[in-house]
Short mmCIF file of N, CA and C in Angstrom, two decimals:
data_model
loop_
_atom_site.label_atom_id
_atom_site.label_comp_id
_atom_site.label_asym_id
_atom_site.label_seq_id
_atom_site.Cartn_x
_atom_site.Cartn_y
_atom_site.Cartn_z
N UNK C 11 105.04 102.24 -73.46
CA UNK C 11 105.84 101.28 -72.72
C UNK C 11 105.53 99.88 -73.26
N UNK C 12 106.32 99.05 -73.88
CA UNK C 12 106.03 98.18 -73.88
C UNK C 12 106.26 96.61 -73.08
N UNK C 13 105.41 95.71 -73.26
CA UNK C 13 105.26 94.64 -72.10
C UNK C 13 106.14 93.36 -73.01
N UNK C 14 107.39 92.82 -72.12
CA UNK C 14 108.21 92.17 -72.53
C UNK C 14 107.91 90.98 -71.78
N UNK C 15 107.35 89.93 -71.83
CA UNK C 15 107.08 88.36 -71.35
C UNK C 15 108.23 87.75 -71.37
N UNK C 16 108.88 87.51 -69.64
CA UNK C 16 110.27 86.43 -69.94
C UNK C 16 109.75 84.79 -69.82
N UNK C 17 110.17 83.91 -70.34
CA UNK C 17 109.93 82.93 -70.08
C UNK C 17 110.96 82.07 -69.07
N UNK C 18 110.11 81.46 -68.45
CA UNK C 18 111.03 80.64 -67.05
C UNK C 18 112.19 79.74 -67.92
N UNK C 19 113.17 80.39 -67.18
CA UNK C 19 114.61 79.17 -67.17
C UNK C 19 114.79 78.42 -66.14
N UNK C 20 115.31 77.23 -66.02
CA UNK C 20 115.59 75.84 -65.57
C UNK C 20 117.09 76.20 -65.36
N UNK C 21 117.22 75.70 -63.93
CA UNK C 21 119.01 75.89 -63.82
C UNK C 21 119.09 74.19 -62.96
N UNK C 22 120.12 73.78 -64.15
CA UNK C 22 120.01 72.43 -63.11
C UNK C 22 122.18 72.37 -62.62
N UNK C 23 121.75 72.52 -61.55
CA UNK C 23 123.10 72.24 -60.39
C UNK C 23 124.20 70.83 -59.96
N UNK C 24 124.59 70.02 -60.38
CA UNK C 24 125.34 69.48 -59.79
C UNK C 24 126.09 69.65 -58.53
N UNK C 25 125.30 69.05 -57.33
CA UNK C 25 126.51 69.49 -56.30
C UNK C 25 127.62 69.05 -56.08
N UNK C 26 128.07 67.64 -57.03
CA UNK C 26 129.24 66.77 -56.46
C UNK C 26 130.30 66.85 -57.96
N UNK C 27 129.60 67.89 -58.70
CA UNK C 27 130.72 67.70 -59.73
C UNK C 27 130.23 69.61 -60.15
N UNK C 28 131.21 69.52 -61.51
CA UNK C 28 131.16 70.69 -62.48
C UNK C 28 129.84 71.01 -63.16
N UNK C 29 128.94 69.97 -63.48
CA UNK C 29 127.87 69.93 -64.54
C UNK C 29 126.65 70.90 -64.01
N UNK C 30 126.60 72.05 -64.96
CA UNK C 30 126.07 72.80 -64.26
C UNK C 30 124.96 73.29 -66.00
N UNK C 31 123.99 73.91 -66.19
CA UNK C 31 123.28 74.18 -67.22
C UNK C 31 121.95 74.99 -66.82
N UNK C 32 121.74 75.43 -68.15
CA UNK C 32 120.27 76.91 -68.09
C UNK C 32 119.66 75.99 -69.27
N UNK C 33 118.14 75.86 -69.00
CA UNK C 33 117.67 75.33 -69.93
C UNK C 33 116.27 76.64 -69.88
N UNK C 34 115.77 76.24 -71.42
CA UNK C 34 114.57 77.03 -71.17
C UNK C 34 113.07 76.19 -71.46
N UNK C 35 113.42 74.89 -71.11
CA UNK C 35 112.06 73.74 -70.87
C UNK C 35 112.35 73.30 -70.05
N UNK C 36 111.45 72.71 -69.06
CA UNK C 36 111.77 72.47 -67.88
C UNK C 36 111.53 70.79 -68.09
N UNK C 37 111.56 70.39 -69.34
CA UNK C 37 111.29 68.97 -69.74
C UNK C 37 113.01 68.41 -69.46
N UNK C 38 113.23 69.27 -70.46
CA UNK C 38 115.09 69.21 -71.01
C UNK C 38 115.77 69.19 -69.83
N UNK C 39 115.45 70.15 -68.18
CA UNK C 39 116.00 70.55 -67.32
C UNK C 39 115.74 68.78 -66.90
N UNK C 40 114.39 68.15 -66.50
CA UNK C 40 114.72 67.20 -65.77
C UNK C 40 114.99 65.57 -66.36
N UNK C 41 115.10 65.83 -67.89
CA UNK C 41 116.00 65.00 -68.50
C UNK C 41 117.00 64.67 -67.95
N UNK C 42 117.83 66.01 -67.96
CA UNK C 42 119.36 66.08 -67.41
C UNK C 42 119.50 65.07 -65.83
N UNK C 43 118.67 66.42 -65.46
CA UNK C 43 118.76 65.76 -63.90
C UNK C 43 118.55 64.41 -63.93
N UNK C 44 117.64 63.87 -64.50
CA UNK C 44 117.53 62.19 -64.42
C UNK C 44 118.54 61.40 -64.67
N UNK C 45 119.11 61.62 -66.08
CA UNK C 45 119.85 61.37 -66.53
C UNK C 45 121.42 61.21 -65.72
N UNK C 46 121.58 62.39 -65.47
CA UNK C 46 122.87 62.60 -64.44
C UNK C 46 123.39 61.87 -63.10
N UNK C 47 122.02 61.84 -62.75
CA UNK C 47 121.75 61.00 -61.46
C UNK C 47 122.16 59.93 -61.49
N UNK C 48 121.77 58.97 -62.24
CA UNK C 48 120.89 57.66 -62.53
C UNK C 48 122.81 57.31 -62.63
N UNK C 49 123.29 57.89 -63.91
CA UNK C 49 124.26 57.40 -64.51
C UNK C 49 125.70 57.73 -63.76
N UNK C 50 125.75 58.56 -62.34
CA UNK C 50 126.68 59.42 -61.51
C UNK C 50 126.37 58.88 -59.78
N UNK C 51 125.21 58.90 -59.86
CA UNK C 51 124.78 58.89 -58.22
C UNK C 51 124.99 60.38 -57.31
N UNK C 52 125.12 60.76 -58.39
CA UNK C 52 125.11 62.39 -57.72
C UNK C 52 123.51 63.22 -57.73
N UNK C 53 124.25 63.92 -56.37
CA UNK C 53 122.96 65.06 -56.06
C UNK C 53 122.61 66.14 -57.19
N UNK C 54 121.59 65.76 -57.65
CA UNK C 54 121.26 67.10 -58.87
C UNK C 54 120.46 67.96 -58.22
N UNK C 55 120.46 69.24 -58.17
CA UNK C 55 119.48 70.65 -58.02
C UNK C 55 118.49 71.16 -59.33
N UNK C 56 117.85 71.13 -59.32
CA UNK C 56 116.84 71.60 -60.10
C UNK C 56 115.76 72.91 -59.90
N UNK C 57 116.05 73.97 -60.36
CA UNK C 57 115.23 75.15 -59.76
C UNK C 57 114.93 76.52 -60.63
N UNK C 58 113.86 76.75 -61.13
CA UNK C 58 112.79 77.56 -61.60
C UNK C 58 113.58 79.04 -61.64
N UNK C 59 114.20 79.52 -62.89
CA UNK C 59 114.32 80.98 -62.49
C UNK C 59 114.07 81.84 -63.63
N UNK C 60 112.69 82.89 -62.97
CA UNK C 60 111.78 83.40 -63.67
C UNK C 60 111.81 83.38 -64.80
#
């Protein structure tokens, strides 16, 4: 049997628009989110999936 290691994906959410993304650094994930925010004033989601 062998042992397959997933690495955590980053899902960052837009709730007030379309912008929606899978990242697999969670650096890149809250780039976005910063980014998005800052420049929108929108609510970003940010959340860990396995």
């Amino acid at each position: 049997m062998s042992s397959v290691t997933q690495q955590p994906k980053y899902h960052v959410v837009c709730r007030e628009c379309p912008v929606e993304r899978l990242f697999e650094d969670g650096d890149e994930a809250t780039d976005l989110e910063r980014k998005h925010a800052k420049e929108t004033g929108h609510r970003i989601v940010v959340g860990r999936v396995r």
